[in-house]
PDB file of C-alpha atoms in Angstrom:
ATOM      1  CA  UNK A  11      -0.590   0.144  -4.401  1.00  0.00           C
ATOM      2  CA  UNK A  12      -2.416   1.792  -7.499  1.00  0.00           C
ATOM      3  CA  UNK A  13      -4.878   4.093  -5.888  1.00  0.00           C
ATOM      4  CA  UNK A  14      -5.985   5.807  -9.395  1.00  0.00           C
ATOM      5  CA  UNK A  15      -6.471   2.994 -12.541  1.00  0.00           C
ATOM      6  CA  UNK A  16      -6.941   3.200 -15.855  1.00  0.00           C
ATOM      7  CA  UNK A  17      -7.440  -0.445 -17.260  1.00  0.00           C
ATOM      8  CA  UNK A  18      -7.737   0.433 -20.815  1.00  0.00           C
ATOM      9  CA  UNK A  19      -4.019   1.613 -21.801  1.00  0.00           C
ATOM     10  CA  UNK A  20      -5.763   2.374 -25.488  1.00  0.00           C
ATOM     11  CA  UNK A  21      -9.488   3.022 -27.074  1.00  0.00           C
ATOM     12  CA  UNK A  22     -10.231   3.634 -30.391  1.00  0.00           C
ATOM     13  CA  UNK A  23     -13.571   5.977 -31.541  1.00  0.00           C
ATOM     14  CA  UNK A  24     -14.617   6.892 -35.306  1.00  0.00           C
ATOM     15  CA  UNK A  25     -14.510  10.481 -35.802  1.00  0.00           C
ATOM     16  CA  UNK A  26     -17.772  12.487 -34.745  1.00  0.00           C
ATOM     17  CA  UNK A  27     -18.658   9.883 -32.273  1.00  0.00           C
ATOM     18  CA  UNK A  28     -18.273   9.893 -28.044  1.00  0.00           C
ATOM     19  CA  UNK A  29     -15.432   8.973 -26.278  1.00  0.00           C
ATOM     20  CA  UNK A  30     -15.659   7.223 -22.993  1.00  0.00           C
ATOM     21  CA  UNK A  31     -12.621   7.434 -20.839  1.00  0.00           C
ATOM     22  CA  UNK A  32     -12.765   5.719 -17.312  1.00  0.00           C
ATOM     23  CA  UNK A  33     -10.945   5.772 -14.445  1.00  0.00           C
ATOM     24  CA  UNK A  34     -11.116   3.921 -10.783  1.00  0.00           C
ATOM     25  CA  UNK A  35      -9.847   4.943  -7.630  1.00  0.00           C
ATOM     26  CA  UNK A  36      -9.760   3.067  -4.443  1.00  0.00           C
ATOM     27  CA  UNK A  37      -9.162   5.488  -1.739  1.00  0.00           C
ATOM     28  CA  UNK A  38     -12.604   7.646  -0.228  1.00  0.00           C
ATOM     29  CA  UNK A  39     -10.237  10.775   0.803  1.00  0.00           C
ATOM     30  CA  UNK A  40      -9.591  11.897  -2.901  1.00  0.00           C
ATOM     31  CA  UNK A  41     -11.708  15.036  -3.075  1.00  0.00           C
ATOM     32  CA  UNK A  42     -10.711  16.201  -6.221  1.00  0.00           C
ATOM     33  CA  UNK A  43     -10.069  14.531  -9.489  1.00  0.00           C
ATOM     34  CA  UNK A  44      -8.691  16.251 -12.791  1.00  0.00           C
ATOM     35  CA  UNK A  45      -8.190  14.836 -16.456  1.00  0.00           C
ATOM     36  CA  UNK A  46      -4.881  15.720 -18.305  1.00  0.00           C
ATOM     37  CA  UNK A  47      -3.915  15.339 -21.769  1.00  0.00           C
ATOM     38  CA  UNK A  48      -0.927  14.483 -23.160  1.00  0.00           C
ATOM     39  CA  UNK A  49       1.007  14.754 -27.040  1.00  0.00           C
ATOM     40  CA  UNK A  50       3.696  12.649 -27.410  1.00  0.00           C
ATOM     41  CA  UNK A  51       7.163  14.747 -26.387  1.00  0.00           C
ATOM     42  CA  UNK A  52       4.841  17.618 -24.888  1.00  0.00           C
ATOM     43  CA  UNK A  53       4.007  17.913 -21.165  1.00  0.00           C
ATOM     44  CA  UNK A  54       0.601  17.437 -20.354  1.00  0.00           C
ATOM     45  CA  UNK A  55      -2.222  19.851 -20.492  1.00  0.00           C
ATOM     46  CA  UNK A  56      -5.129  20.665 -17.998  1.00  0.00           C
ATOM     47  CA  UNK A  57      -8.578  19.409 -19.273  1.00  0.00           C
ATOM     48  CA  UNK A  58     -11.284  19.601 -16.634  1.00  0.00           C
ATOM     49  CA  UNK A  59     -12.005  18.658 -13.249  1.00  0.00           C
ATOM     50  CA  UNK A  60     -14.513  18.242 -10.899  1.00  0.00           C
ATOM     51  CA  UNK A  61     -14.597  18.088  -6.923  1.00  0.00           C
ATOM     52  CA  UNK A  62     -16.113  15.031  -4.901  1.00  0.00           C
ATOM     53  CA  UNK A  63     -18.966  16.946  -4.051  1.00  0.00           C
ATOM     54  CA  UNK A  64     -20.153  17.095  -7.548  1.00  0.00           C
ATOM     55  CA  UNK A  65     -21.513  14.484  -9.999  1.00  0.00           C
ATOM     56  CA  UNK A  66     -20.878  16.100 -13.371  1.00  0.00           C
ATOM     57  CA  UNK A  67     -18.968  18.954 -14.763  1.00  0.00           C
ATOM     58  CA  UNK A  68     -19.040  19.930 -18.499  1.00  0.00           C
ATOM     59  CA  UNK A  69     -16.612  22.150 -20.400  1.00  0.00           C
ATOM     60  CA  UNK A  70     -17.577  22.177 -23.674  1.00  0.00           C
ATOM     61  CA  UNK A  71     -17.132  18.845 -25.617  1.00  0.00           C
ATOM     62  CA  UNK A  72     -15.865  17.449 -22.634  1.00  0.00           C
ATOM     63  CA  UNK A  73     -17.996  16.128 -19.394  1.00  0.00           C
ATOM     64  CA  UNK A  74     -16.629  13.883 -16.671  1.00  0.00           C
ATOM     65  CA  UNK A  75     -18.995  12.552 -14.636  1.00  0.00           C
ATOM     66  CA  UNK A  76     -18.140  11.728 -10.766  1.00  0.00           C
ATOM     67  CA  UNK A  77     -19.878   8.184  -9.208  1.00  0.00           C
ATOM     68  CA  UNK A  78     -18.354   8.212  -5.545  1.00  0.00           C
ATOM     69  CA  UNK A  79     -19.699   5.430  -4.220  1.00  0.00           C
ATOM     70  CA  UNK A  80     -18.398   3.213  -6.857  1.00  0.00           C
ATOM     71  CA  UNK A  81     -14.906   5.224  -7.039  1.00  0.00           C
ATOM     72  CA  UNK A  82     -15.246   5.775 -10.646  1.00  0.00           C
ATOM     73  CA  UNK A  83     -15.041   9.204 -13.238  1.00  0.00           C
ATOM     74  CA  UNK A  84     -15.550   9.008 -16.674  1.00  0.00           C
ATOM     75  CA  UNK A  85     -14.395  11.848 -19.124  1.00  0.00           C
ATOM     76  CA  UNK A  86     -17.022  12.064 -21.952  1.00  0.00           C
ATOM     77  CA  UNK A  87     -15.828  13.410 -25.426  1.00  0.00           C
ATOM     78  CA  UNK A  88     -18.879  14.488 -27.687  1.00  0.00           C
ATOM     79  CA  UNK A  89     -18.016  14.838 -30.637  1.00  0.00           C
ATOM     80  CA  UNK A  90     -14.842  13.036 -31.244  1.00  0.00           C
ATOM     81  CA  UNK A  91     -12.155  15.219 -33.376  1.00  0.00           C
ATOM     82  CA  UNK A  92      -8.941  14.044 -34.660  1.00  0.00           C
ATOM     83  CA  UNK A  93      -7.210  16.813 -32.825  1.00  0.00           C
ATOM     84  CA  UNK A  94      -8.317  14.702 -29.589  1.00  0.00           C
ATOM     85  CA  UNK A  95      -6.062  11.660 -30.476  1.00  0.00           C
ATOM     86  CA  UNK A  96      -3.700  12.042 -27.434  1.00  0.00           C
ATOM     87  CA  UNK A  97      -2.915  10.016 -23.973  1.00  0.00           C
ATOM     88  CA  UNK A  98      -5.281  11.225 -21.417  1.00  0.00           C
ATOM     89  CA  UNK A  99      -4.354  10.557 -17.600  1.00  0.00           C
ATOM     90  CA  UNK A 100      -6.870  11.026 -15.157  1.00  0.00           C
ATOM     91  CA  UNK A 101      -5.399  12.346 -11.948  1.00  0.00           C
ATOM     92  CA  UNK A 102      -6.719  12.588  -7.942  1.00  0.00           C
ATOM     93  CA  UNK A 103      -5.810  14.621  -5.016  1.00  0.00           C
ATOM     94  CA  UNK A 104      -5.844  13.988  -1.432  1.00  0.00           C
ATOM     95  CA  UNK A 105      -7.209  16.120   0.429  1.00  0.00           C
ATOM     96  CA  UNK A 106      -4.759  18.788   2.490  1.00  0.00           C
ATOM     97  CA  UNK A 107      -1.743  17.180  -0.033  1.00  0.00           C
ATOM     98  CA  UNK A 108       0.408  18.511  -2.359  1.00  0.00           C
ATOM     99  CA  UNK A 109       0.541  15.425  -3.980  1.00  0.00           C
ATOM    100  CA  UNK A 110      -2.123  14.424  -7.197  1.00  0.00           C
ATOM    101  CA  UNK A 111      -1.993  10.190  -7.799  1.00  0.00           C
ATOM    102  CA  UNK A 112      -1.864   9.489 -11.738  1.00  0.00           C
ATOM    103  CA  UNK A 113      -3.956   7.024 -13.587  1.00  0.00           C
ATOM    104  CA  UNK A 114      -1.345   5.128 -16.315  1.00  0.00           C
ATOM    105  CA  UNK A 115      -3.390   6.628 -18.836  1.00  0.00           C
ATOM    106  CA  UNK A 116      -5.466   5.850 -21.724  1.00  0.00           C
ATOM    107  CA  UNK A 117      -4.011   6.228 -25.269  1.00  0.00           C
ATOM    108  CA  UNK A 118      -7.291   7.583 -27.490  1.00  0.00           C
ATOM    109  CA  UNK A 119      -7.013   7.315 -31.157  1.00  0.00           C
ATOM    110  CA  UNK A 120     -10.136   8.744 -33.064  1.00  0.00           C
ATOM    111  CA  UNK A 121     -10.231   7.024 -36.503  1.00  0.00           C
ATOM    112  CA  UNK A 122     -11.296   9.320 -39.551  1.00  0.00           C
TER     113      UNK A 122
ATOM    114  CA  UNK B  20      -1.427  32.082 -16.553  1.00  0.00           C
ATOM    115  CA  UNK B  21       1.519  29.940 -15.747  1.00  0.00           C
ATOM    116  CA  UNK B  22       4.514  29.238 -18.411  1.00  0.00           C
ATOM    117  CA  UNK B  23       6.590  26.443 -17.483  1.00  0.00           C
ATOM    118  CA  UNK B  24      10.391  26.566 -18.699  1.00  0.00           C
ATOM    119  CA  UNK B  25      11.897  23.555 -19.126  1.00  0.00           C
ATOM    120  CA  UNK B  26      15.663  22.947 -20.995  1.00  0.00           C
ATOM    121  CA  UNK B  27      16.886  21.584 -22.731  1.00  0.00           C
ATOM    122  CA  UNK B  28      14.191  19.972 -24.649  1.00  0.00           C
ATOM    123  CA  UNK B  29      16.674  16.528 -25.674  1.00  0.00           C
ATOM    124  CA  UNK B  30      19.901  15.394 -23.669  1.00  0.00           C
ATOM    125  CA  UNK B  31      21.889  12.487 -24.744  1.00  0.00           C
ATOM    126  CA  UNK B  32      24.792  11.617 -22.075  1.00  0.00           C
ATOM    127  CA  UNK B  33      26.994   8.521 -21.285  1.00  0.00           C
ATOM    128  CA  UNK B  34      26.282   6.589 -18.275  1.00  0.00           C
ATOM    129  CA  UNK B  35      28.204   7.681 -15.303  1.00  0.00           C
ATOM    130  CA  UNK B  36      27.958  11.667 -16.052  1.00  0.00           C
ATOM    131  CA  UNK B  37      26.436  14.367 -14.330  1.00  0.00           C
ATOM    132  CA  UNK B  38      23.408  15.844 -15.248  1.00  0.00           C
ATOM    133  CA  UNK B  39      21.654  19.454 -14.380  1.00  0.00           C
ATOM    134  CA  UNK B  40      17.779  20.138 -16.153  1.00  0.00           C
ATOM    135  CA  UNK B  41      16.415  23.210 -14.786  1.00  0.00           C
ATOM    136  CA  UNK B  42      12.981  24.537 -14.344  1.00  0.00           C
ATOM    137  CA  UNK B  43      11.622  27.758 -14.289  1.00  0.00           C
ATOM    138  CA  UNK B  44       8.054  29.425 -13.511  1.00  0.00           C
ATOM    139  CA  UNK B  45       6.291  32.445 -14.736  1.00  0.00           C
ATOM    140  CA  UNK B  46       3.144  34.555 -13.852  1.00  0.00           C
ATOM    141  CA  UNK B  47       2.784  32.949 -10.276  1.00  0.00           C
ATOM    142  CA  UNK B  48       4.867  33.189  -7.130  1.00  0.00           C
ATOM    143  CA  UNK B  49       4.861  30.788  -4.431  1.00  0.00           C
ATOM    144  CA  UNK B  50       4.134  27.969  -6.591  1.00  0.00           C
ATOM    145  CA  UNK B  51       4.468  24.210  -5.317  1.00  0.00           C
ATOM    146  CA  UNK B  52       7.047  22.759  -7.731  1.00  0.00           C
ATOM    147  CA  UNK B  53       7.115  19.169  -9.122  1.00  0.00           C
ATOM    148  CA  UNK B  54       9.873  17.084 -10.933  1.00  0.00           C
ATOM    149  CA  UNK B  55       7.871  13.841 -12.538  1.00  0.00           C
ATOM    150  CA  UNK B  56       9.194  10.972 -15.094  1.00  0.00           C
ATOM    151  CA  UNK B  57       7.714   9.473 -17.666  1.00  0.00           C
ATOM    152  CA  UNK B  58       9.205   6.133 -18.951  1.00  0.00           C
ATOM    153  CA  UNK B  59       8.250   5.001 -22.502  1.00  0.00           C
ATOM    154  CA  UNK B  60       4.527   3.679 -22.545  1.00  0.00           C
ATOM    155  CA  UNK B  61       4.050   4.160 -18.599  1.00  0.00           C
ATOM    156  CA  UNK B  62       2.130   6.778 -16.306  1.00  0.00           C
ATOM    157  CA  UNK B  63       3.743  10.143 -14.369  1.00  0.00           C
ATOM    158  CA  UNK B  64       5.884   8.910 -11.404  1.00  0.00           C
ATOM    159  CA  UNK B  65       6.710  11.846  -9.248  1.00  0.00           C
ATOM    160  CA  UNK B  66      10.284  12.003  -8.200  1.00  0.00           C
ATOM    161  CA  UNK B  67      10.275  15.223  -6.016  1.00  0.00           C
ATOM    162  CA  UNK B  68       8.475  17.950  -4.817  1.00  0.00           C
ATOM    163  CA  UNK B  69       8.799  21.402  -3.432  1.00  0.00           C
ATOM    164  CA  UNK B  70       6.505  23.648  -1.474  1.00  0.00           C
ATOM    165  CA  UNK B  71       8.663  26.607  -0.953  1.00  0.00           C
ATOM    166  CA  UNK B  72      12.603  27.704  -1.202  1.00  0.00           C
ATOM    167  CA  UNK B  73      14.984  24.981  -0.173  1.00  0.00           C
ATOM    168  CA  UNK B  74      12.195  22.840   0.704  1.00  0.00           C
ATOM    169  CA  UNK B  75      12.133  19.029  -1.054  1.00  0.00           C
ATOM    170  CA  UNK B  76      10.175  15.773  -0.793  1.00  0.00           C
ATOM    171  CA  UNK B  77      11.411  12.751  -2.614  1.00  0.00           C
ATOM    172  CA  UNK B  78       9.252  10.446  -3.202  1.00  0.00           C
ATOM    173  CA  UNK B  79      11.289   7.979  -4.951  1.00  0.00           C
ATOM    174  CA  UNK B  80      14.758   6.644  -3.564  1.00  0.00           C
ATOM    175  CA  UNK B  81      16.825   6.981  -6.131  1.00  0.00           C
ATOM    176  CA  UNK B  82      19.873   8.307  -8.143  1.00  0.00           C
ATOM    177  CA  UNK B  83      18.620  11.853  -8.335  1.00  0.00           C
ATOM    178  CA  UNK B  84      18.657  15.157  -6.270  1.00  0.00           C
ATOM    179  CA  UNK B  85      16.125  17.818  -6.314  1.00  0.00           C
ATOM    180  CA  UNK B  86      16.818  21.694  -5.368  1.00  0.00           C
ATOM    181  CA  UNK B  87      14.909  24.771  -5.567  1.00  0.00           C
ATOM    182  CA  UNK B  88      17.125  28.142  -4.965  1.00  0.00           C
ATOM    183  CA  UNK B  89      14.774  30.800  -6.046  1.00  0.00           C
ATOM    184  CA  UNK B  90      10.985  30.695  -5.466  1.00  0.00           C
ATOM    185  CA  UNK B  91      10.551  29.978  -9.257  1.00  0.00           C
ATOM    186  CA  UNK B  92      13.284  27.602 -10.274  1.00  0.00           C
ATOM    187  CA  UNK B  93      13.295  24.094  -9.645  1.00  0.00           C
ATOM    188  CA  UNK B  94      16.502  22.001 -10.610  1.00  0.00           C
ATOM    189  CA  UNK B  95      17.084  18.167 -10.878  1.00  0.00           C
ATOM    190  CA  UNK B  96      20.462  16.624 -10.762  1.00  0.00           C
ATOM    191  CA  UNK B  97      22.437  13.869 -10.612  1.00  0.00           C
ATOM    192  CA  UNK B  98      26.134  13.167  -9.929  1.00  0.00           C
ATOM    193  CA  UNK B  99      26.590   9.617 -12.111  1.00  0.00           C
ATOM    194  CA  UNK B 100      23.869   9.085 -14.314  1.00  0.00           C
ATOM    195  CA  UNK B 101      22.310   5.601 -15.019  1.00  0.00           C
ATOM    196  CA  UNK B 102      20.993   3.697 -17.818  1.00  0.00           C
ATOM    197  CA  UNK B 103      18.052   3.031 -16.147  1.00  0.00           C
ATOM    198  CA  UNK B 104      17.682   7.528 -15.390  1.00  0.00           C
ATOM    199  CA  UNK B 105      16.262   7.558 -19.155  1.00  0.00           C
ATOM    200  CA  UNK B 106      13.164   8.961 -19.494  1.00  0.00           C
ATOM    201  CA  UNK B 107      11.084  12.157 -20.180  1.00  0.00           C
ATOM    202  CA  UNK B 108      11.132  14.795 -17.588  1.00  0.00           C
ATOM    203  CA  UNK B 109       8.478  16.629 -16.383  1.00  0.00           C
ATOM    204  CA  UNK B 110       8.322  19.902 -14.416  1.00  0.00           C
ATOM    205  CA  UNK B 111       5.188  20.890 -12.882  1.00  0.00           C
ATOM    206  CA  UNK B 112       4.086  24.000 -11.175  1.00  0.00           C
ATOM    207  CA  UNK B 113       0.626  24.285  -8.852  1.00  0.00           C
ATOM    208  CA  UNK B 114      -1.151  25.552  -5.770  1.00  0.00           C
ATOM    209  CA  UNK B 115      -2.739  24.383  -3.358  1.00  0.00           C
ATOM    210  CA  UNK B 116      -5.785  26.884  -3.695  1.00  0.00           C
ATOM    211  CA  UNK B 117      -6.469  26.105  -7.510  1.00  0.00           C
ATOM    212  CA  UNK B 118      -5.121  21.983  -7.141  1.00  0.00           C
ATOM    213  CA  UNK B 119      -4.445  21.977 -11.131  1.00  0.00           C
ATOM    214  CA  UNK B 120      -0.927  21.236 -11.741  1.00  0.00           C
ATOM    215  CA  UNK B 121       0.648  23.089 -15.091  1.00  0.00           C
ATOM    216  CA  UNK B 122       3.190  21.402 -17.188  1.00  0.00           C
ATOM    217  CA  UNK B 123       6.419  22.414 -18.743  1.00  0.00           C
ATOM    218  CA  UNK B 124       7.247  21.038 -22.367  1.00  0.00           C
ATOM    219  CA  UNK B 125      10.112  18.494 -20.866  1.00  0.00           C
ATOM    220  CA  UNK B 126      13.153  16.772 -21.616  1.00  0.00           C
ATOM    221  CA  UNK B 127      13.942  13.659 -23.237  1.00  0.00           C
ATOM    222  CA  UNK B 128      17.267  12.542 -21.713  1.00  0.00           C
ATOM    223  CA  UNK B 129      18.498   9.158 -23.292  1.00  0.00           C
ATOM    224  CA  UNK B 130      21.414   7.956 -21.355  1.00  0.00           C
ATOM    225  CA  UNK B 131      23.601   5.784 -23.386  1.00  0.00           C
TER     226      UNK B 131
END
């Protein structure tokens, strides 16, 4: 059972454009959702998050945006750098658990 | 902020040996502790996790053993080693207060 999906496993964006990553989730307890990225051969790194009762958090070139009643985020990447060519997983926690579910993550490659 | 200790970085070892990869936290105490694998081209699978000293949840059934004998060290093991144990290894520190989870560097092991 795949609570947390990320059906594009790769996206590709020309350099100085946005970057729309998306994720789906199918259970209504998640009330927290984060976005990792990830270097190949390097653990991966914190990005931003935002809690269910939010719709939109921004962090700089980054923004995910939060649509609960149709269980989906979206990480927004504005402007596109090379140095954002990386795996990003987007990740959910139940509440009261120790546990966070992983998307399979999405393989961005921004194109020069 | 956290550092995440992870060693060593590679490991290459025949199929029916042990194996020992050890964790270790800084700049936090108390932390929740998480041992995750990452098979080539596939999402984070967690494979145990620990919310205090001697404490550990396994998630997956499987040919590996978790233990955590100081409040910031987390070690994985194994007695015989499998083909199918290959992987990258992932050790993860977090709290239940801030839910982001913080990433060591983690280990390639290639059993052969």
């Amino acid at each position: 059972d795949q609570q947390v999906k990320q059906n594009s496993p790769s996206l590709s964006v020309q350099e100085g454009r946005i970057s729309i990553l998306n994720c789906d989730y199918t259970n209504s307890m998640f009330d927290y959702f984060l976005w990792y990225k990830k270097y190949p051969a390097e653990g991966p790194t914190f990005l931003i998050s935002i809690s269910s009762i939010k719709d939109k958090n921004e962090d700089g070139r980054f923004t995910v945006f939060l649509n609960k009643s149709a269980k989906h985020l979206s990480l927004h990447i504005v402007p596109s750098q090379p140095g954002d060519s990386a795996v990003y997983f987007c990740a959910a926690r139940k509440d009261s658990n120790y546990q966070l579910i992983w998307g399979a993550g999405t393989k961005l490659i921004i194109k020069p | 902020s956290q550092t995440i200790h992870q060693w060593p970085a590679t490991l290459v070892q025949p199929v029916g040996s042990p194996l020992s990869l050890e964790c270790t936290v800084e700049g936090t105490s108390n932390p929740n502790l998480y041992w995750y694998r990452q098979a080539a081209g596939r999402g984070l699978q967690l494979l145990f996790y620990s919310v205090g000293i001697g404490q550990i949840s396994s998630e997956v059934p499987q040919n590996l053993s978790a233990s955590r004998p100081q409040d910031r060290q987390f070690i994985l093991s194994s007695k015989k080693l499998l083909l199918s144990d290959s992987g990258f290894y992932l050790c993860a520190s977090g709290s239940a207060v801030t839910y982001e989870q913080y990433f060591g560097p983690g280990t390639r092991l290639t059993v052969t």
